[in-house]
Amino acid sequence: KCRITNGGFADIYTVFAKVDGDKFTGFIVERGFEGFTQGPEEHKMGIKGSSTVQLYFQDCKVPVENVLGDIGKGHKIAFNILNIGRLKLCAAALGGAKRAITTSVEYANTREQFKTAIANFGAIKHKLAEMVIQTYACESALYRTAAWIEEKEKEALAEGKPFNDALLGAAEEYAIECALLKVHGSETLDFCVDEGVQIHGGNGFSAEYNISRAYRDSRINRIYEGTNEINRLLSVDMTLKRAMQGRLAMMGPAMKVGQELLAIPDFGDADESPFAAERKLLEGFKKAILLTAGAAAQKLMMKLEHEQEILMNISDMSIDTFIGESLLLRVMRLEQEGKATQIHRDIAGVFLYDAADRIAKAAKDAINSFAEGDEQRMMLMGVRRFTKAQSFNSKDARRRIADALIAEQRYFL
Ligand SMILES: Cc1cc2nc3c(=O)[nH]c(=O)nc-3n(C[C@H](O)[C@H](O)[C@H](O)COP(=O)(O)OP(=O)(O)OC[C@H]3O[C@@H](n4cnc5c(N)ncnc54)[C@H](O)[C@@H]3O)c2cc1C
């Protein structure tokens, strides 16, 4: 088995292998077992403080009492542990992102060019603000999912389930969200460290500065715990499977969206309650997903799994919608509690305004690849309607976010 974290000094290894060639099973392999050896430490691009080695199981003998769980039930342990791992990877990545933001704003406040701190330049403010927006938005979805899992786990414990079953079952319920968080968390960190290096200029490329280490260390997060491609594909696959099992309503709501497109648009009375426009936009995002995914599933059926580009489009739309909705709910809650500031409102405003364009682009790319004629025109019109955001001065909003960060000199939310 290639590349095992902590493999160089672990005493106990959790290993999955097949019994009789087909029964996927978990085993506890102990250092010193006959036939079990390890390779040398790998020379890596980043996370050099961690041990990564190759493990060999040449005719390795494992006593029967070291079978983990039941024979043939290894997938239950492996897949559910992955869900928790993905959630935790997101949390760790966001911790790193906050650190990268603080390091970057400290540098931007002290580095002077053209007789002024580079933090005063609009181009740098844009970067700093975007780092904060993505991090805060992703964290909102992370907290939301962690709370869901905790609630589900408590329910299962109250029903008398053992702790392990309760936790793993709860994580399975939110496996789709865990996959989306893994992708967005790792990409947020990558974005922050990349912009962090850019803010550091030539110094960012020097091994003497911490940000260059953060840049190298960040990269692995998009690869392990399931690559981001695999997690994107999985998120859509799980959604479609749950829809087919009746665990999740998709085809009914998708048909409703189709009918809505054929009907005369409802211009109704303007909703003037707080965040009405943002809530409507999010409803639109969901409709755009239902429209695209519903039509793709109906049109391509079993062929859809071979059209990975479309699955990636749907997954990207889901990520923006899930993260955007979590962010909006967090800001609305802060508003209700009287704790919201203009910065919170700006973060939600910019994220949703940008997400509308990203979602529209992903939906268009998908639709153009499988629909044509009137159907295509109708769907594209629907996408335009569902992703239509109100005009918004995102430049000034980003400036306010960056100015607050520059004044605090650290990630402060
Ligand atoms: C530092 C480090 C530590 C690690 N620690 C552990 C550990 O502790 N335990 C452990 O079990 N593993 C560990 N791994 C392994 C890691 O999980 C794998 O490297 C990772 O899952 C990717 O698998 P792979 O390297 O075989 O890449 P590949 O599967 O060869 O992927 C190569 C590329 O092809 C894409 N790809 C692959 N399949 C598909 C598909 N079906 N559709 C579309 N695209 C696809 C991938 O997304 C990727 O972009 C570690 C790896 C590293 C680098």
GROMACS .gro file of C-alpha atoms and ligand atoms in nm:
model
  466
    1LYS     CA    1   0.000   0.000   0.000
    2CYS     CA    2   0.155   0.324  -0.120
    3ARG     CA    3   0.187   0.630   0.101
    4ILE     CA    4   0.059   0.572   0.450
    5THR     CA    5   0.056   0.868   0.686
    6ASN     CA    6   0.234   0.797   1.017
    7GLY     CA    7   0.328   0.458   0.870
    8GLY     CA    8   0.692   0.501   0.969
    9PHE     CA    9   0.632   0.489   1.343
   10ALA     CA   10   0.284   0.341   1.396
   11ASP     CA   11   0.251   0.019   1.597
   12ILE     CA   12  -0.101  -0.060   1.482
   13TYR     CA   13  -0.235  -0.037   1.126
   14THR     CA   14  -0.598  -0.044   1.011
   15VAL     CA   15  -0.594  -0.238   0.685
   16PHE     CA   16  -0.868  -0.331   0.440
   17ALA     CA   17  -0.834  -0.644   0.228
   18LYS     CA   18  -1.056  -0.904   0.067
   19VAL     CA   19  -1.123  -1.244   0.225
   20ASP     CA   20  -1.157  -1.524  -0.033
   21GLY     CA   21  -1.108  -1.265  -0.306
   22ASP     CA   22  -1.438  -1.082  -0.261
   23LYS     CA   23  -1.528  -1.011   0.103
   24PHE     CA   24  -1.400  -0.661   0.177
   25THR     CA   25  -1.289  -0.674   0.542
   26GLY     CA   26  -1.110  -0.461   0.802
   27PHE     CA   27  -0.805  -0.595   0.990
   28ILE     CA   28  -0.580  -0.471   1.268
   29VAL     CA   29  -0.223  -0.543   1.162
   30GLU     CA   30   0.046  -0.500   1.427
   31ARG     CA   31   0.407  -0.403   1.374
   32GLY     CA   32   0.611  -0.722   1.393
   33PHE     CA   33   0.355  -0.950   1.225
   34GLU     CA   34   0.520  -1.202   0.993
   35GLY     CA   35   0.539  -1.073   0.634
   36PHE     CA   36   0.468  -0.711   0.726
   37THR     CA   37   0.740  -0.457   0.640
   38GLN     CA   38   0.769  -0.090   0.550
   39GLY     CA   39   0.957   0.108   0.287
   40PRO     CA   40   1.174   0.419   0.337
   41GLU     CA   41   1.032   0.765   0.412
   42GLU     CA   42   0.895   0.934   0.102
   43HIS     CA   43   1.048   1.268  -0.008
   44LYS     CA   44   0.743   1.492  -0.039
   45MET     CA   45   0.650   1.833  -0.179
   46GLY     CA   46   0.497   1.938   0.155
   47ILE     CA   47   0.383   1.819   0.500
   48LYS     CA   48   0.743   1.718   0.553
   49GLY     CA   49   0.686   1.694   0.928
   50SER     CA   50   0.466   1.388   0.876
   51SER     CA   51   0.585   1.036   0.808
   52THR     CA   52   0.471   0.880   0.478
   53VAL     CA   53   0.586   0.532   0.383
   54GLN     CA   54   0.490   0.237   0.168
   55LEU     CA   55   0.371  -0.076   0.350
   56TYR     CA   56   0.425  -0.435   0.232
   57PHE     CA   57   0.207  -0.730   0.328
   58GLN     CA   58   0.396  -1.021   0.171
   59ASP     CA   59   0.211  -1.339   0.281
   60CYS     CA   60   0.134  -1.144   0.598
   61LYS     CA   61  -0.031  -1.357   0.867
   62VAL     CA   62  -0.306  -1.188   1.070
   63PRO     CA   63  -0.469  -1.379   1.360
   64VAL     CA   64  -0.846  -1.415   1.337
   65GLU     CA   65  -0.904  -1.209   1.654
   66ASN     CA   66  -0.757  -0.912   1.465
   67VAL     CA   67  -1.047  -0.900   1.220
   68LEU     CA   68  -1.210  -0.558   1.264
   69GLY     CA   69  -1.589  -0.592   1.272
   70ASP     CA   70  -1.740  -0.864   1.055
   71ILE     CA   71  -1.594  -1.038   0.752
   72GLY     CA   72  -1.735  -0.878   0.438
   73LYS     CA   73  -1.847  -0.563   0.626
   74GLY     CA   74  -1.526  -0.362   0.593
   75HIS     CA   75  -1.690  -0.104   0.366
   76LYS     CA   76  -1.911   0.008   0.657
   77ILE     CA   77  -1.604   0.105   0.858
   78ALA     CA   78  -1.396   0.236   0.568
   79PHE     CA   79  -1.655   0.456   0.400
   80ASN     CA   80  -1.802   0.600   0.718
   81ILE     CA   81  -1.459   0.681   0.860
   82LEU     CA   82  -1.394   0.864   0.533
   83ASN     CA   83  -1.699   1.085   0.596
   84ILE     CA   84  -1.564   1.197   0.933
   85GLY     CA   85  -1.217   1.234   0.781
   86ARG     CA   86  -1.353   1.466   0.512
   87LEU     CA   87  -1.532   1.682   0.766
   88LYS     CA   88  -1.217   1.706   0.976
   89LEU     CA   89  -1.001   1.779   0.674
   90CYS     CA   90  -1.224   2.077   0.601
   91ALA     CA   91  -1.189   2.202   0.960
   92ALA     CA   92  -0.811   2.164   0.949
   93ALA     CA   93  -0.793   2.337   0.610
   94LEU     CA   94  -0.993   2.633   0.740
   95GLY     CA   95  -0.760   2.662   1.039
   96GLY     CA   96  -0.473   2.684   0.790
   97ALA     CA   97  -0.664   2.934   0.576
   98LYS     CA   98  -0.716   3.166   0.875
   99ARG     CA   99  -0.347   3.145   0.958
  100ALA     CA  100  -0.258   3.225   0.595
  101ILE     CA  101  -0.490   3.527   0.605
  102THR     CA  102  -0.330   3.657   0.925
  103THR     CA  103   0.023   3.602   0.789
  104SER     CA  104  -0.073   3.778   0.465
  105VAL     CA  105  -0.238   4.082   0.623
  106GLU     CA  106   0.053   4.124   0.865
  107TYR     CA  107   0.289   4.125   0.568
  108ALA     CA  108   0.069   4.356   0.359
  109ASN     CA  109   0.055   4.604   0.647
  110THR     CA  110   0.433   4.622   0.680
  111ARG     CA  111   0.564   4.586   0.324
  112GLU     CA  112   0.589   4.926   0.157
  113GLN     CA  113   0.605   4.996  -0.215
  114PHE     CA  114   0.570   5.336  -0.381
  115LYS     CA  115   0.593   5.488  -0.029
  116THR     CA  116   0.284   5.317   0.106
  117ALA     CA  117   0.193   4.983   0.266
  118ILE     CA  118   0.084   4.738  -0.005
  119ALA     CA  119  -0.233   4.678   0.203
  120ASN     CA  120  -0.348   5.018   0.073
  121PHE     CA  121  -0.362   4.895  -0.288
  122GLY     CA  122  -0.704   4.792  -0.419
  123ALA     CA  123  -0.559   4.484  -0.591
  124ILE     CA  124  -0.426   4.358  -0.256
  125LYS     CA  125  -0.749   4.446  -0.075
  126HIS     CA  126  -0.942   4.241  -0.329
  127LYS     CA  127  -0.726   3.937  -0.252
  128LEU     CA  128  -0.748   3.978   0.126
  129ALA     CA  129  -1.125   4.022   0.115
  130GLU     CA  130  -1.177   3.719  -0.107
  131MET     CA  131  -0.968   3.505   0.126
  132VAL     CA  132  -1.191   3.609   0.417
  133ILE     CA  133  -1.513   3.558   0.218
  134GLN     CA  134  -1.431   3.203   0.108
  135THR     CA  135  -1.305   3.102   0.453
  136TYR     CA  136  -1.602   3.243   0.644
  137ALA     CA  137  -1.848   3.097   0.393
  138CYS     CA  138  -1.696   2.750   0.408
  139GLU     CA  139  -1.682   2.760   0.787
  140SER     CA  140  -2.056   2.833   0.795
  141ALA     CA  141  -2.129   2.510   0.607
  142LEU     CA  142  -1.881   2.318   0.823
  143TYR     CA  143  -2.046   2.427   1.151
  144ARG     CA  144  -2.388   2.356   1.006
  145THR     CA  145  -2.292   2.002   0.905
  146ALA     CA  146  -2.110   1.931   1.232
  147ALA     CA  147  -2.425   2.035   1.421
  148TRP     CA  148  -2.642   1.811   1.201
  149ILE     CA  149  -2.413   1.514   1.265
  150GLU     CA  150  -2.405   1.583   1.637
  151GLU     CA  151  -2.786   1.601   1.654
  152LYS     CA  152  -2.826   1.279   1.458
  153GLU     CA  153  -2.569   1.107   1.678
  154LYS     CA  154  -2.750   1.219   1.995
  155GLU     CA  155  -3.079   1.085   1.857
  156ALA     CA  156  -2.917   0.747   1.785
  157LEU     CA  157  -2.757   0.734   2.131
  158ALA     CA  158  -3.096   0.813   2.288
  159GLU     CA  159  -3.239   0.516   2.093
  160GLY     CA  160  -2.977   0.298   2.264
  161LYS     CA  161  -2.735   0.255   1.971
  162PRO     CA  162  -2.368   0.200   2.065
  163PHE     CA  163  -2.143   0.507   2.024
  164ASN     CA  164  -1.961   0.384   1.711
  165ASP     CA  165  -2.282   0.298   1.527
  166ALA     CA  166  -2.436   0.628   1.633
  167LEU     CA  167  -2.144   0.838   1.510
  168LEU     CA  168  -2.082   0.649   1.187
  169GLY     CA  169  -2.454   0.633   1.105
  170ALA     CA  170  -2.487   1.007   1.165
  171ALA     CA  171  -2.190   1.078   0.940
  172GLU     CA  172  -2.334   0.853   0.668
  173GLU     CA  173  -2.654   1.056   0.670
  174TYR     CA  174  -2.447   1.363   0.580
  175ALA     CA  175  -2.195   1.191   0.351
  176ILE     CA  176  -2.283   1.423   0.061
  177GLU     CA  177  -2.220   1.734   0.269
  178CYS     CA  178  -1.891   1.586   0.398
  179ALA     CA  179  -1.773   1.532   0.038
  180LEU     CA  180  -1.871   1.888  -0.063
  181LEU     CA  181  -1.695   2.031   0.243
  182LYS     CA  182  -1.379   1.835   0.170
  183VAL     CA  183  -1.366   1.986  -0.178
  184HIS     CA  184  -1.451   2.342  -0.080
  185GLY     CA  185  -1.233   2.343   0.234
  186SER     CA  186  -0.924   2.218   0.050
  187GLU     CA  187  -0.980   2.456  -0.243
  188THR     CA  188  -1.035   2.749  -0.005
  189LEU     CA  189  -0.706   2.675   0.167
  190ASP     CA  190  -0.529   2.640  -0.169
  191PHE     CA  191  -0.675   2.970  -0.282
  192CYS     CA  192  -0.569   3.145   0.041
  193VAL     CA  193  -0.211   3.019   0.039
  194ASP     CA  194  -0.174   3.092  -0.332
  195GLU     CA  195  -0.293   3.451  -0.287
  196GLY     CA  196  -0.083   3.465   0.031
  197VAL     CA  197   0.231   3.386  -0.170
  198GLN     CA  198   0.129   3.650  -0.425
  199ILE     CA  199   0.085   3.913  -0.153
  200HIS     CA  200   0.435   3.826  -0.029
  201GLY     CA  201   0.577   3.884  -0.379
  202GLY     CA  202   0.930   3.746  -0.423
  203ASN     CA  203   0.956   3.677  -0.051
  204GLY     CA  204   0.661   3.439  -0.087
  205PHE     CA  205   0.877   3.220  -0.307
  206SER     CA  206   1.153   3.208  -0.048
  207ALA     CA  207   1.171   2.910   0.187
  208GLU     CA  208   1.251   3.162   0.464
  209TYR     CA  209   0.889   3.276   0.472
  210ASN     CA  210   0.618   3.063   0.632
  211ILE     CA  211   0.373   3.129   0.351
  212SER     CA  212   0.584   2.927   0.106
  213ARG     CA  213   0.563   2.629   0.340
  214ALA     CA  214   0.186   2.679   0.373
  215TYR     CA  215   0.164   2.677  -0.008
  216ARG     CA  216   0.343   2.341  -0.029
  217ASP     CA  217   0.162   2.190   0.269
  218SER     CA  218  -0.181   2.287   0.141
  219ARG     CA  219  -0.156   2.099  -0.187
  220ILE     CA  220  -0.204   1.748  -0.049
  221ASN     CA  221  -0.553   1.829   0.081
  222ARG     CA  222  -0.699   1.819  -0.270
  223ILE     CA  223  -0.546   1.474  -0.320
  224TYR     CA  224  -0.598   1.260  -0.011
  225GLU     CA  225  -0.921   1.156   0.166
  226GLY     CA  226  -1.047   1.093  -0.188
  227THR     CA  227  -0.925   1.333  -0.458
  228ASN     CA  228  -1.147   1.634  -0.521
  229GLU     CA  229  -1.250   1.482  -0.854
  230ILE     CA  230  -1.363   1.163  -0.680
  231ASN     CA  231  -1.546   1.361  -0.410
  232ARG     CA  232  -1.721   1.576  -0.670
  233LEU     CA  233  -1.830   1.265  -0.862
  234LEU     CA  234  -1.933   1.091  -0.540
  235SER     CA  235  -2.148   1.382  -0.426
  236VAL     CA  236  -2.361   1.365  -0.741
  237ASP     CA  237  -2.363   0.985  -0.748
  238MET     CA  238  -2.486   0.969  -0.387
  239THR     CA  239  -2.751   1.233  -0.458
  240LEU     CA  240  -2.886   1.046  -0.762
  241LYS     CA  241  -2.882   0.713  -0.575
  242ARG     CA  242  -3.070   0.863  -0.281
  243ALA     CA  243  -3.321   1.013  -0.522
  244MET     CA  244  -3.377   0.670  -0.678
  245GLN     CA  245  -3.413   0.508  -0.334
  246GLY     CA  246  -3.675   0.769  -0.240
  247ARG     CA  247  -3.450   0.900   0.039
  248LEU     CA  248  -3.434   1.239  -0.128
  249ALA     CA  249  -3.698   1.415  -0.337
  250MET     CA  250  -3.547   1.514  -0.671
  251MET     CA  251  -3.747   1.411  -0.976
  252GLY     CA  252  -4.077   1.556  -0.842
  253PRO     CA  253  -3.926   1.898  -0.762
  254ALA     CA  254  -3.731   1.887  -1.092
  255MET     CA  255  -4.056   1.837  -1.285
  256LYS     CA  256  -4.213   2.126  -1.094
  257VAL     CA  257  -3.926   2.351  -1.201
  258GLY     CA  258  -3.984   2.243  -1.561
  259GLN     CA  259  -4.354   2.331  -1.529
  260GLU     CA  260  -4.267   2.667  -1.371
  261LEU     CA  261  -4.063   2.750  -1.680
  262LEU     CA  262  -4.360   2.688  -1.908
  263ALA     CA  263  -4.590   2.905  -1.695
  264ILE     CA  264  -4.607   3.285  -1.701
  265PRO     CA  265  -4.354   3.420  -1.447
  266ASP     CA  266  -4.508   3.520  -1.115
  267PHE     CA  267  -4.417   3.882  -1.053
  268GLY     CA  268  -4.625   3.882  -0.726
  269ASP     CA  269  -4.583   4.143  -0.452
  270ALA     CA  270  -4.224   4.230  -0.372
  271ASP     CA  271  -4.113   4.054  -0.054
  272GLU     CA  272  -3.958   4.319   0.167
  273SER     CA  273  -3.863   4.099   0.462
  274PRO     CA  274  -3.493   4.088   0.559
  275PHE     CA  275  -3.267   3.909   0.309
  276ALA     CA  276  -3.566   3.841   0.080
  277ALA     CA  277  -3.358   3.892  -0.237
  278GLU     CA  278  -3.080   3.664  -0.113
  279ARG     CA  279  -3.326   3.392  -0.011
  280LYS     CA  280  -3.496   3.414  -0.350
  281LEU     CA  281  -3.160   3.387  -0.523
  282LEU     CA  282  -3.079   3.072  -0.328
  283GLU     CA  283  -3.414   2.922  -0.420
  284GLY     CA  284  -3.319   3.002  -0.778
  285PHE     CA  285  -2.982   2.825  -0.740
  286LYS     CA  286  -3.163   2.512  -0.623
  287LYS     CA  287  -3.401   2.534  -0.916
  288ALA     CA  288  -3.107   2.570  -1.155
  289ILE     CA  289  -2.956   2.250  -1.009
  290LEU     CA  290  -3.286   2.063  -1.029
  291LEU     CA  291  -3.337   2.181  -1.386
  292THR     CA  292  -2.988   2.079  -1.498
  293ALA     CA  293  -2.949   1.757  -1.299
  294GLY     CA  294  -3.308   1.646  -1.358
  295ALA     CA  295  -3.284   1.695  -1.735
  296ALA     CA  296  -2.937   1.536  -1.752
  297ALA     CA  297  -3.054   1.230  -1.557
  298GLN     CA  298  -3.369   1.197  -1.769
  299LYS     CA  299  -3.195   1.249  -2.100
  300LEU     CA  300  -2.872   1.058  -2.048
  301MET     CA  301  -2.989   0.799  -1.793
  302MET     CA  302  -2.722   0.532  -1.745
  303LYS     CA  303  -2.488   0.723  -1.980
  304LEU     CA  304  -2.468   1.012  -1.732
  305GLU     CA  305  -2.201   0.841  -1.524
  306HIS     CA  306  -1.972   0.853  -1.830
  307GLU     CA  307  -2.030   1.226  -1.877
  308GLN     CA  308  -1.806   1.335  -1.593
  309GLU     CA  309  -1.783   1.693  -1.713
  310ILE     CA  310  -2.158   1.730  -1.654
  311LEU     CA  311  -2.129   1.566  -1.312
  312MET     CA  312  -1.853   1.814  -1.226
  313ASN     CA  313  -2.079   2.103  -1.335
  314ILE     CA  314  -2.361   1.975  -1.114
  315SER     CA  315  -2.126   1.923  -0.822
  316ASP     CA  316  -1.985   2.276  -0.855
  317MET     CA  317  -2.338   2.418  -0.856
  318SER     CA  318  -2.419   2.214  -0.544
  319ILE     CA  319  -2.108   2.336  -0.363
  320ASP     CA  320  -2.187   2.702  -0.427
  321THR     CA  321  -2.550   2.652  -0.326
  322PHE     CA  322  -2.473   2.457  -0.009
  323ILE     CA  323  -2.198   2.694   0.102
  324GLY     CA  324  -2.400   3.002   0.004
  325GLU     CA  325  -2.712   2.887   0.187
  326SER     CA  326  -2.515   2.801   0.502
  327LEU     CA  327  -2.349   3.142   0.491
  328LEU     CA  328  -2.678   3.324   0.448
  329LEU     CA  329  -2.843   3.131   0.733
  330ARG     CA  330  -2.550   3.216   0.959
  331VAL     CA  331  -2.568   3.585   0.876
  332MET     CA  332  -2.949   3.589   0.916
  333ARG     CA  333  -2.909   3.428   1.258
  334LEU     CA  334  -2.648   3.686   1.359
  335GLU     CA  335  -2.887   3.956   1.239
  336GLN     CA  336  -3.170   3.813   1.451
  337GLU     CA  337  -2.942   3.806   1.753
  338GLY     CA  338  -2.832   4.164   1.691
  339LYS     CA  339  -2.472   4.051   1.633
  340ALA     CA  340  -2.443   4.102   1.257
  341THR     CA  341  -2.209   4.371   1.130
  342GLN     CA  342  -2.180   4.527   0.786
  343ILE     CA  343  -1.885   4.291   0.727
  344HIS     CA  344  -2.108   3.984   0.771
  345ARG     CA  345  -2.363   4.131   0.529
  346ASP     CA  346  -2.089   4.216   0.280
  347ILE     CA  347  -1.946   3.865   0.292
  348ALA     CA  348  -2.287   3.713   0.218
  349GLY     CA  349  -2.356   3.976  -0.048
  350VAL     CA  350  -2.033   3.918  -0.241
  351PHE     CA  351  -2.044   3.540  -0.213
  352LEU     CA  352  -2.399   3.509  -0.344
  353TYR     CA  353  -2.349   3.769  -0.618
  354ASP     CA  354  -2.042   3.582  -0.747
  355ALA     CA  355  -2.199   3.239  -0.696
  356ALA     CA  356  -2.488   3.339  -0.924
  357ASP     CA  357  -2.246   3.383  -1.217
  358ARG     CA  358  -2.053   3.065  -1.138
  359ILE     CA  359  -2.373   2.862  -1.114
  360ALA     CA  360  -2.509   3.011  -1.436
  361LYS     CA  361  -2.186   2.923  -1.619
  362ALA     CA  362  -2.179   2.564  -1.489
  363ALA     CA  363  -2.547   2.513  -1.575
  364LYS     CA  364  -2.500   2.655  -1.926
  365ASP     CA  365  -2.196   2.435  -1.992
  366ALA     CA  366  -2.390   2.127  -1.885
  367ILE     CA  367  -2.710   2.210  -2.073
  368ASN     CA  368  -2.527   2.302  -2.394
  369SER     CA  369  -2.364   1.960  -2.391
  370PHE     CA  370  -2.682   1.752  -2.387
  371ALA     CA  371  -2.979   1.965  -2.495
  372GLU     CA  372  -3.064   2.129  -2.826
  373GLY     CA  373  -3.332   2.329  -3.006
  374ASP     CA  374  -3.634   2.461  -2.814
  375GLU     CA  375  -3.556   2.251  -2.510
  376GLN     CA  376  -3.207   2.400  -2.489
  377ARG     CA  377  -3.338   2.757  -2.534
  378MET     CA  378  -3.604   2.703  -2.269
  379MET     CA  379  -3.356   2.564  -2.018
  380LEU     CA  380  -3.103   2.841  -2.079
  381MET     CA  381  -3.379   3.096  -2.027
  382GLY     CA  382  -3.460   2.920  -1.699
  383VAL     CA  383  -3.097   2.935  -1.588
  384ARG     CA  384  -3.087   3.309  -1.660
  385ARG     CA  385  -3.406   3.361  -1.460
  386PHE     CA  386  -3.298   3.146  -1.167
  387THR     CA  387  -2.952   3.298  -1.132
  388LYS     CA  388  -3.043   3.663  -1.183
  389ALA     CA  389  -2.879   3.856  -0.900
  390GLN     CA  390  -2.958   4.218  -0.819
  391SER     CA  391  -2.691   4.475  -0.906
  392PHE     CA  392  -2.437   4.489  -0.628
  393ASN     CA  393  -2.123   4.695  -0.569
  394SER     CA  394  -1.890   4.408  -0.484
  395LYS     CA  395  -1.582   4.629  -0.511
  396ASP     CA  396  -1.690   4.852  -0.222
  397ALA     CA  397  -1.810   4.551  -0.019
  398ARG     CA  398  -1.469   4.383  -0.063
  399ARG     CA  399  -1.295   4.707   0.036
  400ARG     CA  400  -1.494   4.720   0.361
  401ILE     CA  401  -1.405   4.359   0.439
  402ALA     CA  402  -1.037   4.416   0.361
  403ASP     CA  403  -1.025   4.741   0.560
  404ALA     CA  404  -1.166   4.564   0.867
  405LEU     CA  405  -0.905   4.290   0.830
  406ILE     CA  406  -0.626   4.543   0.780
  407ALA     CA  407  -0.734   4.730   1.095
  408GLU     CA  408  -0.754   4.409   1.303
  409GLN     CA  409  -0.426   4.276   1.154
  410ARG     CA  410  -0.556   3.918   1.185
  411TYR     CA  411  -0.845   3.694   1.083
  412PHE     CA  412  -1.109   3.821   1.322
  413LEU     CA  413  -1.447   3.660   1.245
  414LIG     C1  414   0.123   1.248   0.162
  414LIG     C2  415   0.021   1.141   0.139
  414LIG     C3  416  -0.034   1.074   0.246
  414LIG     C4  417  -0.127   0.972   0.227
  414LIG     N1  418  -0.177   0.905   0.334
  414LIG     C5  419  -0.260   0.800   0.315
  414LIG     C6  420  -0.306   0.721   0.425
  414LIG     O1  421  -0.271   0.746   0.541
  414LIG     N2  422  -0.388   0.617   0.399
  414LIG     C7  423  -0.429   0.586   0.274
  414LIG     O2  424  -0.503   0.490   0.256
  414LIG     N3  425  -0.387   0.659   0.167
  414LIG     C8  426  -0.304   0.764   0.185
  414LIG     N4  427  -0.260   0.836   0.077
  414LIG     C9  428  -0.304   0.795  -0.058
  414LIG    C10  429  -0.405   0.892  -0.115
  414LIG     O3  430  -0.530   0.874  -0.054
  414LIG    C11  431  -0.410   0.868  -0.267
  414LIG     O4  432  -0.289   0.916  -0.320
  414LIG    C12  433  -0.527   0.939  -0.331
  414LIG     O5  434  -0.648   0.880  -0.292
  414LIG    C13  435  -0.519   0.937  -0.484
  414LIG     O6  436  -0.498   0.809  -0.532
  414LIG     P1  437  -0.379   0.785  -0.635
  414LIG     O7  438  -0.256   0.847  -0.581
  414LIG     O8  439  -0.378   0.641  -0.667
  414LIG     O9  440  -0.419   0.872  -0.762
  414LIG     P2  441  -0.499   0.822  -0.889
  414LIG    O10  442  -0.619   0.744  -0.845
  414LIG    O11  443  -0.406   0.760  -0.986
  414LIG    O12  444  -0.551   0.961  -0.947
  414LIG    C14  445  -0.478   1.039  -1.043
  414LIG    C15  446  -0.573   1.144  -1.100
  414LIG    O13  447  -0.681   1.081  -1.169
  414LIG    C16  448  -0.804   1.119  -1.113
  414LIG     N5  449  -0.895   1.005  -1.114
  414LIG    C17  450  -0.875   0.882  -1.062
  414LIG     N6  451  -0.982   0.806  -1.079
  414LIG    C18  452  -1.074   0.882  -1.143
  414LIG    C19  453  -1.207   0.859  -1.189
  414LIG     N7  454  -1.270   0.744  -1.169
  414LIG     N8  455  -1.270   0.959  -1.251
  414LIG    C20  456  -1.210   1.079  -1.269
  414LIG     N9  457  -1.086   1.106  -1.228
  414LIG    C21  458  -1.018   1.009  -1.165
  414LIG    C22  459  -0.772   1.165  -0.971
  414LIG    O14  460  -0.869   1.256  -0.922
  414LIG    C23  461  -0.637   1.230  -0.991
  414LIG    O15  462  -0.654   1.361  -1.038
  414LIG    C24  463  -0.167   0.939   0.095
  414LIG    C25  464  -0.112   1.008  -0.014
  414LIG    C26  465  -0.020   1.107   0.006
  414LIG    C27  466   0.037   1.179  -0.114
   0.00000   0.00000   0.00000
